[in-house]
PDB file of C-alpha atoms in Angstrom:
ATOM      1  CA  UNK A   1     -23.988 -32.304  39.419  1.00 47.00           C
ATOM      2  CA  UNK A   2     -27.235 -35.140  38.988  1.00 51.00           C
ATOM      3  CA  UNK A   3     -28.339 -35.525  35.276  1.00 45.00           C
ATOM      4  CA  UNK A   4     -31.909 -34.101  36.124  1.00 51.00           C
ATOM      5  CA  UNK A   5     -30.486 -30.926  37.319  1.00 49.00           C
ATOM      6  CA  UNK A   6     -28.059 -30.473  34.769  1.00 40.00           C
ATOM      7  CA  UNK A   7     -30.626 -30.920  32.024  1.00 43.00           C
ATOM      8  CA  UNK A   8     -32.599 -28.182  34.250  1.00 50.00           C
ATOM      9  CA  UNK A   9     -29.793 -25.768  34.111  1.00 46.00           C
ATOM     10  CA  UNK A  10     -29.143 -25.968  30.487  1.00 40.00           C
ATOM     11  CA  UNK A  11     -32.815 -26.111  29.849  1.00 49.00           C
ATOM     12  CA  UNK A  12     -33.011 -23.103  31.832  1.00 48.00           C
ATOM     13  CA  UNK A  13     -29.508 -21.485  30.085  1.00 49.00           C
ATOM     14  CA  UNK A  14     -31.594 -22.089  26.411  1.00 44.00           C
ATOM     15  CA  UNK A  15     -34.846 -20.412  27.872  1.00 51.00           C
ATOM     16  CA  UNK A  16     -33.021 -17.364  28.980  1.00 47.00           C
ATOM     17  CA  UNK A  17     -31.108 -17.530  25.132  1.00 45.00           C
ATOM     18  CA  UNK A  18     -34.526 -17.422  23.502  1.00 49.00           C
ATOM     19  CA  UNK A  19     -35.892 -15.047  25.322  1.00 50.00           C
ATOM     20  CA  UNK A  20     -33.027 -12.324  25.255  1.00 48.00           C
ATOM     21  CA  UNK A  21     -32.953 -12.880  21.450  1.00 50.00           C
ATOM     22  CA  UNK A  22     -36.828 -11.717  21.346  1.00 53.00           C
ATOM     23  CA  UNK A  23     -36.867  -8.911  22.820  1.00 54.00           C
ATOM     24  CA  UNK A  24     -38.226  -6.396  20.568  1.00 65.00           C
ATOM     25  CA  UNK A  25     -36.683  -2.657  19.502  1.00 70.00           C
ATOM     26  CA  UNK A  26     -38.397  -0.099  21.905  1.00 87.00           C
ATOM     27  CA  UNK A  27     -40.185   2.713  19.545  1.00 89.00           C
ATOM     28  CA  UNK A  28     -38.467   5.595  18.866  1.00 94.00           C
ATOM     29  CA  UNK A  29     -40.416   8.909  19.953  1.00 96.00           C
ATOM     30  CA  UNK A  30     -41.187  10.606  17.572  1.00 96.00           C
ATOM     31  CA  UNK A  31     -43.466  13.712  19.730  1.00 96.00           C
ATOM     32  CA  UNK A  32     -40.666  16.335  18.618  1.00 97.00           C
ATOM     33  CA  UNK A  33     -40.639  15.634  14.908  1.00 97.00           C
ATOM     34  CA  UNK A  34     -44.164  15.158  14.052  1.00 96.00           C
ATOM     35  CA  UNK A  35     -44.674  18.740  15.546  1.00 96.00           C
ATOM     36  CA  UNK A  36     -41.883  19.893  13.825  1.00 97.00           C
ATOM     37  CA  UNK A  37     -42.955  18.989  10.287  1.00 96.00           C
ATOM     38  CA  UNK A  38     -39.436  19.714   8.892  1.00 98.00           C
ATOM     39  CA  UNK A  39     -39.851  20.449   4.649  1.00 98.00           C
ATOM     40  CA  UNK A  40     -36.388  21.266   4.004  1.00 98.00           C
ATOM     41  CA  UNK A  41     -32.993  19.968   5.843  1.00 99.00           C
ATOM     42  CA  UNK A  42     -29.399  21.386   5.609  1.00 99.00           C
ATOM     43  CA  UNK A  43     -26.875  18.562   5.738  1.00 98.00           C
ATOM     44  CA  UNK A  44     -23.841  20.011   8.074  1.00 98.00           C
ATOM     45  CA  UNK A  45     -20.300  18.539   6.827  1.00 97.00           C
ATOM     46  CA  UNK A  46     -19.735  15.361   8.498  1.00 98.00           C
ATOM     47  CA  UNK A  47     -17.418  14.990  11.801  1.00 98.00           C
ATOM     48  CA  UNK A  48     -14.564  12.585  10.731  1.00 97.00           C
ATOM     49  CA  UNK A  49     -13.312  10.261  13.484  1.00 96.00           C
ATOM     50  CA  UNK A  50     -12.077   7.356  10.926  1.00 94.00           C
ATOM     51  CA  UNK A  51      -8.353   7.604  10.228  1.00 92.00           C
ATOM     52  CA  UNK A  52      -9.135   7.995   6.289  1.00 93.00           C
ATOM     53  CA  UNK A  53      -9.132  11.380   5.061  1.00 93.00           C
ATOM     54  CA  UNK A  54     -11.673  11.170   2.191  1.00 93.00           C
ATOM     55  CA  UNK A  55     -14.244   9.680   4.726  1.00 95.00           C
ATOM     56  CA  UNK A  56     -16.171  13.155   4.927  1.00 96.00           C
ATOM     57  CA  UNK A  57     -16.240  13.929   1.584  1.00 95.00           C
ATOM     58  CA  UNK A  58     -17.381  10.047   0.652  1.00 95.00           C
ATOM     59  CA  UNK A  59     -20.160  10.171   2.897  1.00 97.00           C
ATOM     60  CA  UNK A  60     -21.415  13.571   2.331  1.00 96.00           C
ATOM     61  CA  UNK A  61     -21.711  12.890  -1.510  1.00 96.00           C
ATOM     62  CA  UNK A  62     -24.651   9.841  -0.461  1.00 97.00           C
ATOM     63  CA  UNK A  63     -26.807  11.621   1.915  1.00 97.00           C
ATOM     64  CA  UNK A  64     -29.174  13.409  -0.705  1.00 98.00           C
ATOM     65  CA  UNK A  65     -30.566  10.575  -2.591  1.00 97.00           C
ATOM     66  CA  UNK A  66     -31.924   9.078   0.346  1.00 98.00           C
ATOM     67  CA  UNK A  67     -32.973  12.253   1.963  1.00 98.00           C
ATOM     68  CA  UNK A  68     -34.825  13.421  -1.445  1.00 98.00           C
ATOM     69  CA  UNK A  69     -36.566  10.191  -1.711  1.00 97.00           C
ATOM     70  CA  UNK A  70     -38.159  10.463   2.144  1.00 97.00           C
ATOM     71  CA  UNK A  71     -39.724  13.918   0.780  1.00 98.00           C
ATOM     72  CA  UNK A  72     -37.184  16.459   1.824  1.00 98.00           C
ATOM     73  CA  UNK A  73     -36.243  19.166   0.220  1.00 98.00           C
ATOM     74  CA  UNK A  74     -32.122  18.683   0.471  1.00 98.00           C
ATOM     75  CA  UNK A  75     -30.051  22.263   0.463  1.00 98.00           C
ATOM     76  CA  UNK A  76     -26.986  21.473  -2.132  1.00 97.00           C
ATOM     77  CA  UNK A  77     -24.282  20.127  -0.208  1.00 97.00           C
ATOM     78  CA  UNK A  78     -21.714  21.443  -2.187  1.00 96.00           C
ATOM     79  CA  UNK A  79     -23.313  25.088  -1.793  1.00 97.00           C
ATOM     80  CA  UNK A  80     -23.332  24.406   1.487  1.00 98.00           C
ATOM     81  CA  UNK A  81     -19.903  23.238   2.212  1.00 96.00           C
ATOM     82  CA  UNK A  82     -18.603  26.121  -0.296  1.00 96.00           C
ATOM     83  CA  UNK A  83     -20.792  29.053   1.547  1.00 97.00           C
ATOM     84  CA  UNK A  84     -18.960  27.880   4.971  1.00 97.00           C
ATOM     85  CA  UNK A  85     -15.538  27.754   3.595  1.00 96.00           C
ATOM     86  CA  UNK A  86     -16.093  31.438   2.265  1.00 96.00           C
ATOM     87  CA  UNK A  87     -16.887  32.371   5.796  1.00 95.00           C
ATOM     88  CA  UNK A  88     -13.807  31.240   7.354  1.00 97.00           C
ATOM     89  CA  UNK A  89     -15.357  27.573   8.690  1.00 97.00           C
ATOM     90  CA  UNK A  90     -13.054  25.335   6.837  1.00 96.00           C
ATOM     91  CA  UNK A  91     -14.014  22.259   9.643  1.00 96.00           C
ATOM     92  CA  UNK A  92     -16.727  20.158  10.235  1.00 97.00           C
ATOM     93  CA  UNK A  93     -16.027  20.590  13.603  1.00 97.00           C
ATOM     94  CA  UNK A  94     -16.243  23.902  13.671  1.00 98.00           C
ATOM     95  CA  UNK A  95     -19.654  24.482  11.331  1.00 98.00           C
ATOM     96  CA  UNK A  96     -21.374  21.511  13.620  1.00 98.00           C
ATOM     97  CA  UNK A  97     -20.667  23.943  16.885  1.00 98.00           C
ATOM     98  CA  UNK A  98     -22.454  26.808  15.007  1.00 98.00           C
ATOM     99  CA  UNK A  99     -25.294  27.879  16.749  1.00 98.00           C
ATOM    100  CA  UNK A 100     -28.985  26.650  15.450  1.00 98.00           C
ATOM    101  CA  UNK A 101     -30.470  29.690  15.351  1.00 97.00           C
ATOM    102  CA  UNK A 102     -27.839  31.303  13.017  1.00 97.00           C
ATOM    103  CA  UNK A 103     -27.707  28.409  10.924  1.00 98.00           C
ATOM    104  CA  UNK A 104     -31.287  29.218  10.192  1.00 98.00           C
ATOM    105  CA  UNK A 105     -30.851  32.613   9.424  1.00 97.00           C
ATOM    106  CA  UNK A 106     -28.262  31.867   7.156  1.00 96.00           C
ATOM    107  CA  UNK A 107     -29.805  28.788   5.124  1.00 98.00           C
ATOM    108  CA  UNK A 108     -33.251  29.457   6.360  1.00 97.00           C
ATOM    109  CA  UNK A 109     -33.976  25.226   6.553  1.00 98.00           C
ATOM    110  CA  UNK A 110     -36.463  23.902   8.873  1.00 98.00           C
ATOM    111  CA  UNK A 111     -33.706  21.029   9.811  1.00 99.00           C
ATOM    112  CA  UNK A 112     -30.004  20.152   9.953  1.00 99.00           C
ATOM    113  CA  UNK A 113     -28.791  16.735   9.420  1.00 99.00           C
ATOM    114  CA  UNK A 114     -25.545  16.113  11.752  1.00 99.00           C
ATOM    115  CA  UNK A 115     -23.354  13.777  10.892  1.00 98.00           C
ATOM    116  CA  UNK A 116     -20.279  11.635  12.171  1.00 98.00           C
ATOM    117  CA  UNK A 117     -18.404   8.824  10.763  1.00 98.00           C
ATOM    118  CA  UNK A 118     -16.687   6.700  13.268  1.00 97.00           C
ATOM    119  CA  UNK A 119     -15.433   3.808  10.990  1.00 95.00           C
ATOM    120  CA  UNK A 120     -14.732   4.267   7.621  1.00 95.00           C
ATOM    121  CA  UNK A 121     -12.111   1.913   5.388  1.00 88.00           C
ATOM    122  CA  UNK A 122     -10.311  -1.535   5.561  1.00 79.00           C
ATOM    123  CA  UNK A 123      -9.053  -3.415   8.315  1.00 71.00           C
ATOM    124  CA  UNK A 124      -6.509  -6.314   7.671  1.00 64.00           C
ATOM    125  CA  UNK A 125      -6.061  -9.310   9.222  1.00 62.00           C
ATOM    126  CA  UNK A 126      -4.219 -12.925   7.795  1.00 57.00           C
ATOM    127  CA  UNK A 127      -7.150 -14.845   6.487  1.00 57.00           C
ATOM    128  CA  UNK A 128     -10.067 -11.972   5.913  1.00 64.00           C
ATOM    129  CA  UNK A 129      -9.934  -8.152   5.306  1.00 73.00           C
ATOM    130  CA  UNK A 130     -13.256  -6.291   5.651  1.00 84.00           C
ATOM    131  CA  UNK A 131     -14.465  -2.740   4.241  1.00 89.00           C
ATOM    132  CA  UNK A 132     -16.830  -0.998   6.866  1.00 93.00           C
ATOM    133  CA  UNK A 133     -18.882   2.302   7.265  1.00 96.00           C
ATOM    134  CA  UNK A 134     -20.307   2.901  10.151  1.00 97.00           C
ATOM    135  CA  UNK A 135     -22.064   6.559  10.716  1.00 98.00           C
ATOM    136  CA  UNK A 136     -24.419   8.479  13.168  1.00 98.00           C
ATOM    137  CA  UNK A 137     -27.116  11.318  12.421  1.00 98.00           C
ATOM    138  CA  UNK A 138     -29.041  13.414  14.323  1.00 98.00           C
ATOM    139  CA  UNK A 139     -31.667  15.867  12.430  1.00 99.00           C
ATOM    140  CA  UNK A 140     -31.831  19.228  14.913  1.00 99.00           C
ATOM    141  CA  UNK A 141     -34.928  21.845  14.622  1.00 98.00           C
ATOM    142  CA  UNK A 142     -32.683  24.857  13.012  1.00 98.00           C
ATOM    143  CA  UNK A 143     -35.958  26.966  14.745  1.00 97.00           C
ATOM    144  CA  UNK A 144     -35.782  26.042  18.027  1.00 96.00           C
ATOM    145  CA  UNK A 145     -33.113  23.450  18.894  1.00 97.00           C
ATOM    146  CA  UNK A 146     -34.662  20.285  19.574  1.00 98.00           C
ATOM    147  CA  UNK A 147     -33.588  16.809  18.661  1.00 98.00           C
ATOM    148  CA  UNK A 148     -36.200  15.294  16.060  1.00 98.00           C
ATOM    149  CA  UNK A 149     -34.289  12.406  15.765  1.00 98.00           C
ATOM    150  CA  UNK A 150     -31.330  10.584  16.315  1.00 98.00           C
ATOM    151  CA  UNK A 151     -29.807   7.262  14.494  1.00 97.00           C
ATOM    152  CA  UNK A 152     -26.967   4.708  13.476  1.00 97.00           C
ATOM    153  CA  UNK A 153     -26.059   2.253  10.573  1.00 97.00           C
ATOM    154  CA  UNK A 154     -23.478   0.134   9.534  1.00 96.00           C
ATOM    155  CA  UNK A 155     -22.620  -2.156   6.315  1.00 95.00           C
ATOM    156  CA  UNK A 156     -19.598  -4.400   5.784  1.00 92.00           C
ATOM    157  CA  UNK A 157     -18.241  -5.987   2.999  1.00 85.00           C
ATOM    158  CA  UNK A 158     -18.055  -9.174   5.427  1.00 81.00           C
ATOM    159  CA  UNK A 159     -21.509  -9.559   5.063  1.00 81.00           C
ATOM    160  CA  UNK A 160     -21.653 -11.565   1.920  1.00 68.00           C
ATOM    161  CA  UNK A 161     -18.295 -12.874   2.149  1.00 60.00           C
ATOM    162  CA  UNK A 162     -18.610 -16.780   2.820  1.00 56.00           C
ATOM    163  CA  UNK A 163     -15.286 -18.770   3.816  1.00 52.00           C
ATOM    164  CA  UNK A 164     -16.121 -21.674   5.214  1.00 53.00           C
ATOM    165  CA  UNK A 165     -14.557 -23.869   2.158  1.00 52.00           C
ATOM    166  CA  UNK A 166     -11.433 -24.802   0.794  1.00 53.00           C
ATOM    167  CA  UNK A 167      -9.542 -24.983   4.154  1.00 56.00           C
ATOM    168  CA  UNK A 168      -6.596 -22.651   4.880  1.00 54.00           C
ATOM    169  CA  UNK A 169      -4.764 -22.282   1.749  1.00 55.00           C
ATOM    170  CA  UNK A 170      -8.403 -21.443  -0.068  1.00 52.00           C
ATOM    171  CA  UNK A 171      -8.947 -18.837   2.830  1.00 52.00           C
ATOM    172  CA  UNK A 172      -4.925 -17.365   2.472  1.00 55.00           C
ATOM    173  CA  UNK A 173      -5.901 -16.748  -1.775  1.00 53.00           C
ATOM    174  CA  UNK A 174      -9.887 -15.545  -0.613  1.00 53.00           C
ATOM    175  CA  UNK A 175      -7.867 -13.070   1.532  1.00 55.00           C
ATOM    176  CA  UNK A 176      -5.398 -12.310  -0.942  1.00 56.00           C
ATOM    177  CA  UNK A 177      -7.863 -11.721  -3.826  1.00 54.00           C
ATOM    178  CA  UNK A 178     -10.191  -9.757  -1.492  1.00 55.00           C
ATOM    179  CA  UNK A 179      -7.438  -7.559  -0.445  1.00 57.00           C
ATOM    180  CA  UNK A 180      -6.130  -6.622  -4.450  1.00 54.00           C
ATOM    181  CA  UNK A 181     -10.169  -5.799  -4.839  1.00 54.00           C
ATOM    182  CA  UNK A 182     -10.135  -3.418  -1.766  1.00 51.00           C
ATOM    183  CA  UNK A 183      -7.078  -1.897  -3.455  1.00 53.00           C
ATOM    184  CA  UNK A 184      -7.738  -1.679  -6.976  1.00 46.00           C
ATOM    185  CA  UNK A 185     -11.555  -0.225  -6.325  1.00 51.00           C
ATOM    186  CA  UNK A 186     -12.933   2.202  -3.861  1.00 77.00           C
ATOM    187  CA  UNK A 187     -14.723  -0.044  -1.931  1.00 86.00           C
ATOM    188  CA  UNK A 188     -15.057   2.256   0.996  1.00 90.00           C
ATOM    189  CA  UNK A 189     -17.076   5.092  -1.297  1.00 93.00           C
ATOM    190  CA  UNK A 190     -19.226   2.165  -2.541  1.00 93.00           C
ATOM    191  CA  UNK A 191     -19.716   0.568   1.252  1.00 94.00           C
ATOM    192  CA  UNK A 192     -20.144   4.749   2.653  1.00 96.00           C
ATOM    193  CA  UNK A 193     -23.472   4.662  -0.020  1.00 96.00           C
ATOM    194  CA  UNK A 194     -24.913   1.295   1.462  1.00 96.00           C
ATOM    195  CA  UNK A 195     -24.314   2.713   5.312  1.00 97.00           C
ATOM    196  CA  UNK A 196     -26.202   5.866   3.980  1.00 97.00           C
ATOM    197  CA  UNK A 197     -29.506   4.409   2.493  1.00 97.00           C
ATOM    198  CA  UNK A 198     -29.695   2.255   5.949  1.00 97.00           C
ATOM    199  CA  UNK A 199     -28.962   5.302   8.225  1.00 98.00           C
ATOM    200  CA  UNK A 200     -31.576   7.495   5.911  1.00 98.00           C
ATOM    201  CA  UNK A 201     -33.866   5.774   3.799  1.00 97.00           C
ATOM    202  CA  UNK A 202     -37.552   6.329   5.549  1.00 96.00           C
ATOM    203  CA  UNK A 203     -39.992   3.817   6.728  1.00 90.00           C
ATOM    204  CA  UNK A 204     -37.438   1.677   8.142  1.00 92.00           C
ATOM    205  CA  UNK A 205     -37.721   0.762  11.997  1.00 92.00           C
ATOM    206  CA  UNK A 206     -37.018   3.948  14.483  1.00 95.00           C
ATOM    207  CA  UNK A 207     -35.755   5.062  11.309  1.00 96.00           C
ATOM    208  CA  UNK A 208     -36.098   9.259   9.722  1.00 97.00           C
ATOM    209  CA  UNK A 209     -40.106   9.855   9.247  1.00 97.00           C
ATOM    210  CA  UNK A 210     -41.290  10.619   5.760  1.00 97.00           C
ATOM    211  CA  UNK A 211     -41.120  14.348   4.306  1.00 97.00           C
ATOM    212  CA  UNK A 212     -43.745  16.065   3.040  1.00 96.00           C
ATOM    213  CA  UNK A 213     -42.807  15.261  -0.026  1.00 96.00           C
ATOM    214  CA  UNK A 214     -43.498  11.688   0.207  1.00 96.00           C
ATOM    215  CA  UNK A 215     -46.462  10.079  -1.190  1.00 94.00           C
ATOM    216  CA  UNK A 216     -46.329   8.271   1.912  1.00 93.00           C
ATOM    217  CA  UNK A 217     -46.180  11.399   4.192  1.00 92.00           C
ATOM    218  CA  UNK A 218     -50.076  10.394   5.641  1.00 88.00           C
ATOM    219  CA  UNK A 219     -47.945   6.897   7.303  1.00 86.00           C
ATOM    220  CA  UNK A 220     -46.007   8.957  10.038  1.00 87.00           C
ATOM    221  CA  UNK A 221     -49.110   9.480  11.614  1.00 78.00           C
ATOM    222  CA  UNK A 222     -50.060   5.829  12.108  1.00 72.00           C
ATOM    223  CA  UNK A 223     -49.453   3.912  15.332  1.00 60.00           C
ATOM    224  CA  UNK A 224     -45.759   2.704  15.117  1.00 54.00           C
ATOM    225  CA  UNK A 225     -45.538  -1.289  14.237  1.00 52.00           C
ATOM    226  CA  UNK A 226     -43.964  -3.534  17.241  1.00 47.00           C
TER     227      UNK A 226
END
């Protein structure tokens, strides 16, 4: 290959790079939820699909906070979970497949929050072990079925971890020392709360609206920011 067409092609190669890293988020629709005006939301127990057992539980005990700050009124989710174990639904499974309509006659919230956790814990390997949550929601009309929204987040403990010095033996005792940590503390619980506030906290881009609640509640009605 000539040096002039070469210098096209990888000219060309860096355009394309550019370009496919600028290409903005599309705008979630948000038509069904701003008619819906949800006040109140009922947090169904989350759908595990992480090997660790406690992943439900973990989760489920961070979804309020951020939920009560957007300007929802949050039903108690340990009434919740305790009202379907007295009727026989001892599964998240089998509470999420309850119909929407009954869930509203039961609870009588405007909103459920469905949940699933499909990573949740550490993974090993010889020079870097890494806690991660990662979680999806979906917030269903309990009045007439329709999807108001829909939504995923992630966090790591990778994210701030920084080997790039003290060659391999300084990686082999980072690793070593970051593993004892993951052990010794419940890092998972404490990564499961920073996965929450990015899945839930309002404002953020094609993110939950504000609740009425909100101070803010006036913003979901302005033109979404590109």
């Amino acid at each position: 290959m000539k040096m002039p067409t070469l210098l096209k092609s990888l000219a060309l190669g860096l355009t394309l790079t550019l370009l496919g890293g600028c290409v903005t988020q599309t705008p979630y629709d948000y038509t069904a939820f701003k008619q819906s005006k949800p006040r109140s939301i009922l947090v169904m127990p989350p759908v595990n699909s992480s090997p660790d057992v406690q992943a439900g539980y973990s989760m489920l005990s961070h979804v309020t906070l951020p939920l009560s700050e957007a300007g929802y009124y949050v039903l108690p989710v340990a009434v919740v979970d305790e009202t379907f174990k007295q009727n026989g639904v001892m599964s998240a499974d089998e509470a999420q497949a309850i119909p929407t309509a009954k869930l509203h006659e039961i609870f009588g919230a405007d909103a459920a929050l469905y949940l699933e956790i499909t990573e949740y814990g550490v993974s090993y390997q010889l020079i870097a072990s890494e806690v991660a949550v990662t979680a999806k929601a979906k917030l269903v009309d309990l009045r007439d079925g329709r999807l108001l929204w829909d939504g995923s987040a992630r966090a790591s403990s990778a994210e701030n971890q920084n080997n790039n010095g003290g060659g391999l033996i300084g990686l082999l005792v980072a690793a070593a020392v970051e593993q004892i940590m993951n052990s010794l503390t419940d890092r998972s619980h404490q990564i499961a709360g920073i996965t929450s506030a990015r899945l839930l906290t309002a404002g953020m881009p094609n993110g939950i609206l504000r609740g009425p609640r909100s101070p803010q509640y006036a913003e979901n009605d302005k033109p979404a920011q590109q």
